[in-house]
Structures are given as structure tokens and as C-alpha cells.
Coordinates of C-alpha atoms in Angstrom, one line a residue:
M1296 CA 29.8 -132.0 48.7
W1297 CA 26.6 -131.8 46.7
E1298 CA 25.3 -135.0 45.2
P1299 CA 22.6 -135.1 42.6
E1300 CA 19.3 -136.7 43.8
L1301 CA 18.7 -140.1 42.3
P1302 CA 15.5 -140.2 40.2
R1303 CA 12.6 -141.9 42.0
P1304 CA 11.2 -145.1 40.4
L1305 CA 8.0 -144.8 38.6
P1306 CA 4.9 -146.0 40.4
A1307 CA 3.8 -149.5 39.4
C1308 CA 0.5 -148.2 38.1
I1309 CA 2.3 -145.9 35.6
L1310 CA 4.5 -148.8 34.4
Q1311 CA 1.5 -151.0 33.9
E1312 CA -0.2 -148.2 31.9
V1313 CA 2.9 -147.8 29.7
F1314 CA 3.1 -151.5 29.0
S1315 CA -0.6 -151.7 28.2
T1316 CA -0.5 -149.0 25.5
A1317 CA 1.1 -150.2 22.2
P1318 CA 1.8 -146.7 20.8
I1319 CA 3.8 -145.9 24.0
Y1320 CA 5.7 -149.0 24.5
D1321 CA 6.5 -149.4 20.8
L1322 CA 8.5 -146.2 21.1
I1323 CA 10.5 -147.7 23.9
L1324 CA 11.0 -151.2 22.6
C1325 CA 12.0 -150.2 19.1
D1326 CA 15.4 -149.0 20.3
L1327 CA 16.2 -152.0 22.5
S1328 CA 18.5 -154.8 21.4
P1329 CA 17.1 -158.4 21.1
R1330 CA 18.8 -159.5 24.3
T1331 CA 17.5 -156.5 26.2
L1332 CA 14.0 -157.3 25.0
V1333 CA 14.3 -160.8 26.4
W1334 CA 15.5 -159.5 29.7
L1335 CA 12.7 -157.0 29.9
S1336 CA 10.1 -159.6 29.1
R1337 CA 11.2 -161.6 32.1
T1338 CA 10.6 -158.7 34.6
C1339 CA 6.8 -159.0 34.9
R1340 CA 3.7 -160.4 33.2
R1341 CA 2.7 -157.0 31.6
A1342 CA 6.2 -156.4 30.2
H1343 CA 6.2 -160.0 28.8
E1344 CA 2.9 -159.4 27.0
A1345 CA 4.1 -156.1 25.6
V1346 CA 7.3 -157.5 24.3
T1347 CA 5.5 -160.5 22.8
H1348 CA 3.0 -158.3 21.0
F1349 CA 5.8 -155.9 19.8
T1350 CA 7.9 -158.8 18.6
R1351 CA 5.0 -160.3 16.6
R1352 CA 4.7 -156.9 14.8
A1353 CA 8.4 -156.2 14.5
Y1354 CA 9.2 -159.5 12.9
N1355 CA 6.2 -159.8 10.5
I1356 CA 7.8 -161.7 7.7
N1357 CA 4.8 -161.2 5.3
R1358 CA 5.1 -157.4 5.7
H1359 CA 8.9 -157.6 5.2
L1360 CA 8.6 -159.6 2.0
S1361 CA 5.8 -157.4 0.6
R1362 CA 8.4 -155.0 -0.7
Y1363 CA 9.5 -157.6 -3.2
F1364 CA 6.4 -159.8 -3.8
P1365 CA 2.7 -158.8 -4.0
D1366 CA 1.8 -162.2 -2.5
P1367 CA 4.4 -163.0 0.2
L1368 CA 2.5 -166.2 1.1
A1369 CA 3.0 -167.5 -2.5
F1370 CA 6.7 -166.9 -2.1
R1371 CA 6.9 -168.6 1.3
S1372 CA 5.0 -171.6 -0.2
L1373 CA 7.8 -171.7 -2.8
Q1374 CA 10.3 -171.7 0.1
A1375 CA 8.4 -174.5 1.8
R1376 CA 8.3 -176.6 -1.4
T1377 CA 12.0 -176.1 -2.4
G1378 CA 13.9 -175.2 0.7
L1379 CA 14.8 -171.8 -0.8
V1380 CA 16.7 -169.7 1.9
I1381 CA 16.9 -165.9 2.3
S1382 CA 20.3 -164.7 3.5
G1383 CA 22.7 -161.8 3.0
S1384 CA 21.8 -158.2 3.9
N1385 CA 18.0 -158.9 3.7
A1386 CA 18.0 -161.5 6.5
L1387 CA 20.3 -159.2 8.5
Q1388 CA 17.8 -156.3 8.0
F1389 CA 14.9 -158.4 9.1
L1390 CA 16.6 -159.5 12.3
D1391 CA 18.1 -156.1 13.0
R1392 CA 14.9 -154.2 12.3
S1393 CA 16.7 -152.0 9.9
F1394 CA 16.4 -151.0 6.2
Y1395 CA 19.0 -150.5 3.5
P1396 CA 17.1 -149.1 0.5
E1397 CA 19.9 -150.0 -1.9
S1398 CA 20.2 -153.6 -1.0
D1399 CA 18.8 -156.6 -3.0
L1400 CA 17.2 -159.9 -2.0
D1401 CA 19.5 -162.9 -2.1
L1402 CA 17.9 -166.3 -2.4
Y1403 CA 20.0 -169.5 -2.0
A1404 CA 18.7 -172.6 -3.8
H1405 CA 19.4 -176.3 -3.4
P1406 CA 20.5 -178.3 -6.5
G1407 CA 17.5 -179.3 -8.5
H1408 CA 15.3 -176.4 -7.3
V1409 CA 16.9 -173.6 -9.3
Y1410 CA 14.7 -174.0 -12.4
E1411 CA 11.5 -173.8 -10.3
A1412 CA 12.7 -170.7 -8.4
L1413 CA 13.6 -168.9 -11.7
E1414 CA 10.3 -169.8 -13.3
W1415 CA 8.4 -168.4 -10.3
L1416 CA 10.3 -165.1 -10.4
D1417 CA 9.4 -164.9 -14.1
S1418 CA 5.7 -165.5 -13.2
V1419 CA 5.6 -162.5 -10.8
G1420 CA 7.0 -160.0 -13.2
Y1421 CA 10.8 -160.1 -12.7
K1422 CA 13.0 -160.1 -15.8
F1423 CA 16.3 -161.9 -16.1
Q1424 CA 19.4 -159.7 -16.4
P1425 CA 22.2 -161.9 -17.8
E1426 CA 25.9 -161.3 -17.1
S1427 CA 28.3 -161.2 -20.0
W1428 CA 29.0 -164.9 -19.8
Q1429 CA 25.4 -166.0 -19.6
Q1430 CA 22.8 -166.7 -22.2
Q1431 CA 20.1 -164.1 -22.8
D1432 CA 17.4 -166.6 -21.8
W1433 CA 17.9 -168.3 -18.5
H1434 CA 16.1 -171.4 -19.8
D1435 CA 19.3 -172.0 -21.8
E1436 CA 21.3 -171.8 -18.6
V1437 CA 19.3 -174.1 -16.3
S1438 CA 17.8 -177.5 -17.0
A1439 CA 14.4 -178.5 -15.6
D1440 CA 15.4 -182.1 -15.7
W1441 CA 17.6 -182.4 -12.7
D1442 CA 18.4 -186.0 -11.7
G1443 CA 18.8 -186.4 -8.0
T1444 CA 19.5 -190.1 -8.4
A1445 CA 22.7 -189.4 -10.3
R1446 CA 26.1 -189.7 -8.6
R1447 CA 26.9 -186.4 -6.8
V1448 CA 30.6 -186.8 -6.0
D1449 CA 33.4 -188.5 -8.0
R1450 CA 35.7 -191.1 -6.6
H1451 CA 38.0 -188.5 -5.1
G1452 CA 35.0 -186.9 -3.2
E1453 CA 34.8 -183.9 -5.4
M1454 CA 31.4 -182.4 -6.3
M1455 CA 30.5 -183.3 -9.8
I1456 CA 29.4 -179.8 -10.9
N1457 CA 31.4 -177.7 -13.3
H1458 CA 32.8 -174.4 -12.0
E1459 CA 31.2 -171.3 -13.5
P1460 CA 33.4 -168.3 -14.5
N1461 CA 33.7 -165.3 -12.1
M1462 CA 32.2 -167.1 -9.1
E1463 CA 33.3 -165.5 -5.8
Y1464 CA 32.6 -168.7 -3.8
S1465 CA 33.7 -172.2 -4.8
D1466 CA 30.4 -173.5 -3.3
V1467 CA 28.3 -171.5 -5.8
A1468 CA 27.3 -173.1 -9.1
G1469 CA 25.7 -170.0 -10.6
V1470 CA 24.1 -166.6 -9.9
Y1471 CA 21.0 -165.4 -11.7
T1472 CA 19.9 -161.8 -11.4
F1473 CA 16.3 -160.6 -11.9
K1474 CA 14.9 -157.1 -11.7
R1475 CA 11.5 -155.5 -11.6
S1476 CA 10.4 -151.9 -11.7
V1477 CA 7.6 -150.9 -9.3
T1478 CA 6.1 -147.6 -8.1
M1479 CA 6.4 -146.9 -4.4
D1480 CA 5.0 -143.6 -3.0
T1481 CA 5.0 -142.1 -6.6
E1482 CA 8.6 -143.0 -7.1
T1483 CA 9.9 -145.7 -9.5
V1484 CA 12.1 -148.2 -7.7
V1485 CA 14.0 -151.1 -9.4
L1486 CA 13.9 -154.2 -7.2
K1487 CA 16.7 -156.7 -7.6
V1488 CA 16.5 -160.4 -6.7
Q1489 CA 19.3 -162.9 -7.1
I1490 CA 19.0 -166.7 -7.1
I1491 CA 22.3 -168.2 -6.0
A1492 CA 22.5 -171.9 -7.1
T1493 CA 24.5 -173.8 -4.5
K1494 CA 26.6 -176.8 -5.3
C1495 CA 26.0 -178.6 -2.0
N1496 CA 23.3 -176.6 -0.1
P1497 CA 22.6 -173.1 1.1
I1498 CA 24.0 -173.6 4.6
Q1499 CA 27.3 -174.8 3.3
T1500 CA 27.6 -171.7 1.1
I1501 CA 26.5 -169.3 3.8
T1502 CA 29.0 -170.6 6.4
Q1503 CA 31.7 -169.6 3.8
F1504 CA 30.5 -166.0 3.7
H1505 CA 33.0 -163.1 4.1
S1506 CA 32.2 -162.5 7.7
T1507 CA 30.0 -163.7 10.5
C1508 CA 27.6 -160.7 10.7
V1509 CA 25.9 -162.0 7.5
M1510 CA 25.5 -165.6 8.7
N1511 CA 21.7 -165.3 9.1
I1512 CA 18.9 -167.0 7.2
I1513 CA 15.2 -166.9 6.8
T1514 CA 13.4 -170.1 5.8
F1515 CA 9.6 -170.5 5.2
N1516 CA 9.0 -171.1 8.9
A1517 CA 11.8 -169.4 10.9
A1518 CA 14.6 -166.9 11.0
Y1519 CA 18.0 -167.8 12.5
S1520 CA 21.1 -165.9 13.4
F1521 CA 24.2 -168.1 13.8
Y1522 CA 26.2 -165.6 15.9
P1523 CA 23.6 -163.4 17.5
V1524 CA 25.6 -162.0 20.5
A1525 CA 28.5 -160.8 18.4
T1526 CA 26.3 -159.6 15.5
F1527 CA 23.4 -157.8 17.3
E1528 CA 24.7 -157.1 20.8
E1529 CA 28.3 -156.3 20.2
R1530 CA 28.0 -155.2 16.5
M1531 CA 31.2 -157.1 15.7
A1532 CA 32.2 -159.8 13.2
I1533 CA 35.1 -162.0 12.3
Q1534 CA 36.3 -162.1 8.7
I1535 CA 36.4 -165.5 7.2
P1536 CA 39.5 -165.9 5.0
G1537 CA 39.4 -167.1 1.4
S1538 CA 36.3 -165.2 0.2
N1539 CA 38.2 -162.3 -1.2
Q1540 CA 35.2 -160.1 -0.5
L1541 CA 37.0 -157.0 1.0
D1542 CA 34.5 -154.6 -0.6
A1543 CA 31.6 -156.5 1.1
V1544 CA 33.5 -156.4 4.4
A1545 CA 34.0 -152.6 4.0
K1546 CA 30.2 -152.2 3.3
Y1547 CA 29.3 -153.7 6.6
V1548 CA 32.0 -151.6 8.4
Q1549 CA 30.2 -148.6 6.9
R1550 CA 26.9 -149.9 8.3
G1551 CA 28.3 -150.0 11.9
W1552 CA 30.0 -153.4 12.4
R1553 CA 33.5 -153.8 13.7
V1554 CA 35.2 -156.5 11.6
Y1555 CA 38.3 -158.3 12.9
A1556 CA 40.7 -160.3 10.6
V1557 CA 42.1 -162.4 13.5
F1558 CA 41.2 -163.4 17.0
G1559 CA 42.8 -161.5 19.9
P1560 CA 42.8 -161.8 23.7
E1561 CA 39.5 -159.9 23.9
H1562 CA 37.8 -162.6 22.0
A1563 CA 39.4 -165.4 24.1
A1564 CA 38.0 -163.8 27.2
R1565 CA 34.5 -163.9 25.7
P1566 CA 34.0 -167.4 24.3
Q1567 CA 30.2 -166.9 23.8
L1568 CA 30.9 -164.5 20.9
F1569 CA 32.1 -167.0 18.3
L1570 CA 32.0 -170.4 20.2
L1571 CA 35.3 -171.6 18.9
D1572 CA 35.9 -175.3 18.4
E1573 CA 32.2 -176.0 19.3
K1574 CA 30.0 -178.1 17.0
R1575 CA 27.2 -176.0 15.8
W1576 CA 23.8 -176.7 14.2
V1577 CA 21.2 -174.4 12.6
G1578 CA 18.7 -173.6 15.3
D1579 CA 20.9 -174.9 18.2
R1580 CA 20.8 -173.2 21.7
H1581 CA 23.5 -170.6 20.6
C1582 CA 21.4 -169.5 17.6
W1583 CA 18.8 -166.8 17.8
S1584 CA 15.7 -168.5 16.4
I1585 CA 12.4 -166.7 15.6
P1586 CA 9.5 -168.9 14.6
L1587 CA 7.4 -167.4 11.9
D1588 CA 3.7 -167.7 11.4
T1589 CA 3.0 -170.2 8.6
T1590 CA -0.8 -169.5 8.3
G1591 CA -1.6 -169.6 4.6
V1592 CA 1.7 -171.3 3.6
T1593 CA 1.3 -174.4 1.4
P1594 CA 3.3 -177.2 2.9
R1595 CA 5.9 -179.3 1.0
P1596 CA 4.3 -182.2 -1.0
Q1597 CA 5.5 -185.8 -0.6
L1598 CA 8.6 -186.5 -2.7
S1599 CA 7.4 -189.8 -4.0
I1600 CA 4.6 -192.3 -3.1
S1601 CA 7.1 -194.6 -1.3
S1602 CA 9.1 -191.9 0.5
E1603 CA 8.6 -190.7 4.1
H1604 CA 7.0 -187.2 4.2
F1605 CA 8.8 -184.4 6.0
S1606 CA 7.4 -180.9 6.6
W1607 CA 10.4 -179.1 8.1
D1608 CA 13.1 -177.1 6.2
P1609 CA 16.2 -179.1 5.5
S1610 CA 18.4 -176.2 6.7
I1611 CA 18.0 -177.3 10.3
E1612 CA 19.8 -180.6 9.5
N1613 CA 23.1 -178.8 8.8
G1614 CA 26.0 -177.8 11.0
W1615 CA 29.6 -176.4 11.1
I1616 CA 32.5 -175.7 13.4
M1617 CA 34.7 -172.6 13.7
E1618 CA 38.2 -173.6 14.4
C1619 CA 41.1 -171.5 15.5
G1620 CA 43.6 -173.8 17.4
G1621 CA 45.6 -172.2 20.2
Y1622 CA 44.0 -168.9 19.9
S1623 CA 44.2 -168.2 23.6
T1624 CA 48.0 -167.7 23.5
A1625 CA 48.3 -165.7 20.2
T1626 CA 46.3 -164.1 17.5
H1627 CA 45.0 -166.6 14.9
V1628 CA 42.9 -166.6 11.8
P1629 CA 39.6 -168.5 12.1
K1630 CA 38.4 -171.2 9.8
I1631 CA 34.9 -172.6 9.4
R1632 CA 34.9 -176.3 8.6
T1633 CA 32.2 -178.6 7.4
H1634 CA 32.0 -182.2 6.3
L1635 CA 29.7 -183.0 3.4
V1636 CA 27.1 -185.8 2.9
M1637 CA 26.1 -185.8 -0.7
I1638 CA 24.4 -189.2 -1.3
T1639 CA 21.6 -190.2 -3.6
I1640 CA 19.3 -191.7 -1.0
F1641 CA 18.7 -188.2 0.4
R1642 CA 16.9 -185.6 -1.7
Y1643 CA 19.1 -182.9 -0.2
N1644 CA 22.9 -182.6 0.5
Y1645 CA 24.0 -181.9 4.1
S1646 CA 27.0 -180.4 5.8
Y1647 CA 28.1 -181.6 9.3
P1648 CA 30.5 -180.3 11.9
D1649 CA 31.7 -183.8 12.8
V1650 CA 33.7 -186.0 10.4
K1651 CA 32.9 -189.2 12.3
L1652 CA 29.1 -188.5 12.0
A1653 CA 29.4 -187.7 8.3
K1654 CA 31.3 -190.9 7.7
A1655 CA 28.9 -193.0 9.7
I1656 CA 25.9 -191.7 7.7
R1657 CA 27.8 -192.3 4.4
D1658 CA 28.6 -195.9 5.5
W1659 CA 25.0 -196.5 6.7
S1660 CA 23.6 -195.4 3.3
L1661 CA 25.6 -197.9 1.2
S1662 CA 23.1 -200.7 1.5
Q1663 CA 20.1 -198.5 0.8
G1664 CA 21.9 -196.9 -2.1
Q1665 CA 22.7 -200.2 -3.6
L1666 CA 19.0 -201.2 -3.4
N1667 CA 17.8 -197.9 -5.0
H1668 CA 20.3 -198.0 -7.8
T1669 CA 19.8 -201.6 -8.8
Q1670 CA 16.0 -202.0 -8.4
L1671 CA 14.4 -198.6 -8.6
T1672 CA 13.7 -195.9 -11.3
R1673 CA 13.6 -192.1 -10.8
Q1674 CA 9.8 -192.3 -10.6
N1675 CA 9.6 -194.7 -7.6
W1676 CA 12.9 -193.7 -5.9
I1677 CA 12.8 -194.1 -2.1
W1678 CA 14.0 -190.8 -0.6
C1679 CA 15.1 -191.3 3.0
V1680 CA 14.2 -188.6 5.6
H1681 CA 17.2 -187.1 7.2
L1682 CA 16.5 -187.0 11.0
Y1683 CA 19.7 -185.7 12.5
S1684 CA 18.7 -182.2 13.5
N1685 CA 20.7 -179.9 15.9
G1686 CA 23.0 -182.8 16.9
A1687 CA 20.3 -185.0 18.3
S1688 CA 18.2 -187.6 16.5
H1689 CA 14.4 -187.0 16.5

């Protein structure tokens, strides 16, 4: 019986030449998945160098942002100063090395930084497009005088922020849409940027998204995917109940993702896909993390003269857990759970996967909070630096 002859392996000298010529290896590497790129980079020194150089060009954040902002470094300096987080389809496109021309740029803002973000968009030519329930001038919607020393939760533990009408997520305080017309290749394009004001913090809101494939973020210094194997290798996602975003789920199905409403036996056999009942942190070993070049980015200023200075993005101090009890014996609906820490000795609010840890930090803060509230003014407030990143104290 005739058998086809197996192809002979390429000589080492040809492989070395291929991985020494960027125009050639770029054509090969651009079609490889992130995991395949990692595997290839481990085969030899020349392949490692080629993948490193390719990755540096493929994940050029300044080039990626230049579609929306003439000066990407100015925007990233705003991110460093305010903790503003890119998420939604834009972060997915960056990590997936893809492009959706109809998509907008979603920016998630911490409480107290919304005014500055909107003001910055105004300064670079974007115009506010109010919804029917919003004022024509965003200055009438958002106050510049946010008081981080004021109580953030009531005696029942509820966030002390009024619900806005027509909000899709209970964790969102408001959505502010801006547009700007630009000319690209002789064609007029309308760019759309949305500032999403979060009630707790961006990570808390993002972990309540409609499905796991959009749980990706870009901060001023790194990009993170929370479920990289499922999202970029298997092109699958789990729908998170409660968001009522069926149209958004359908959009990502049309873009090539298989979205499941419940867990089945195939997911139980592959626990690395969604890491059920495991405490997770932004940037942990299960995340896909891409450090970004911060050359030219202005760092965050000190919060007050008596406060410790921190230079990292507060996103990495947050975590979550995806629960689905007993999923190995039957199909079950997943739930992402977090435990909030919203106390006035921290400038930012945090979400944790561990209720005991959240309670311990709240209890620890009582004495410092009593000192601040009885002895200090807003001008000389002592902001504590939160140092519980990725589940391990610095």
C-alpha cells in the first residue's frame, strides 16, 4: 500500500535565516495564538528573539491608542494619575491582535476621577453626547468636588450612591458618551469614547460583565486577560447571569466565540479554562499579563504630603472567585463573587475573593479611620497604601 512520503525537516541554517528576518517571521507569527507563540519562543534562542521582537511590535499600546488620541502618552499619563482602565471590546482587540472598525473605546473610572477624565476628553476635541435623561452639559452631571473622606457605605453595607436610570449594571453610577470626527485615509470617521463611572471600582464592574471573553483590561503599564486559555485558545466563554446583555453576547458569538450559559461535563474535565472555586487576583499566574513600555508616561503624584506614595495601578489589588458548586455532577450556572472593601483610609475601593480577608482589613482599618475622622481635614488626610496584591503581601 502506497504511503505518502513525510516532508523532510528544514535545515537548521534555513530556520535560523527565517527567524532572523522580520518581514518573513512576522508573516508566520501573526497567525499564531498567544500560547503557541510562547511554546515557539522556548524552542531555541533565535526563535525566542524573533517572538520577543514580534510581540513588542504586535502589542504596541501607543500605536493602538493613536486611533483615538493624537498623543497616546498624554492619555496613558491620565491613566497613571487616575487609575482609568480600558476594557470591553477594545482591550479584547488589543490582546487578540484584531480590529473591529465599528467598536468604541470603553474607559472605566474610579469614584472621584470621573470629572478629570471627562475634562481631559473635552480638551482633546471630544464632544459630550448626552442621553435623554442627562443634562446637555456634563458639568451639570458630575461634580469636581468629590470627597473621598465621606462615608462610602451605609450601616447596612450598601454603597451610598444613587442609582442612575437605564443602567445595565448595578455597579455602574453613570455612562458618559463622547464623540469626535476625524479624517482617516480621506474618509471621515466618528470615534466614540465612553467613560463608565463605577460605584466601587473598575474591576468590580468588569467581573460582572455579560461573559468571560470580555474580562480583559489595559492599565497604564500592563494588559491583563482574566481567562486567557478559554478566551484566546479555545475561543469560548461562559455567560454570567444577571447582566441581561443578550445582544452583547450575540455580538461576540458573531465574532467567533462559543458562549455557554451553563457548565457541562466538558468544562469539568478542563478546570484550567475557568478555574472554578479558585481565588483569583488581577495579574495572578492564571492571567495573561503583558507589561507595557511606560517610557514618557508621567507617574502618579503623591496623594498628600503625609501619605505613602505608590506608583502601581490599583487594579492589581483586586480579586474575585467564580463559584459553581457541584458542577462536576450536573450542569450549573456560574456566579462571580466578590467582597467589597470601601473604607475612607484608602483612596480607592477594593474587591476581594475572600470574605475573611475583606473583614480582617475592615477591622484593621477601624483605629486608623477613627484617627483620621477625629483629627484630620481633607487637606492633610493620611491615605494608606493598599499592599495586598495578587493574594500575597508586598
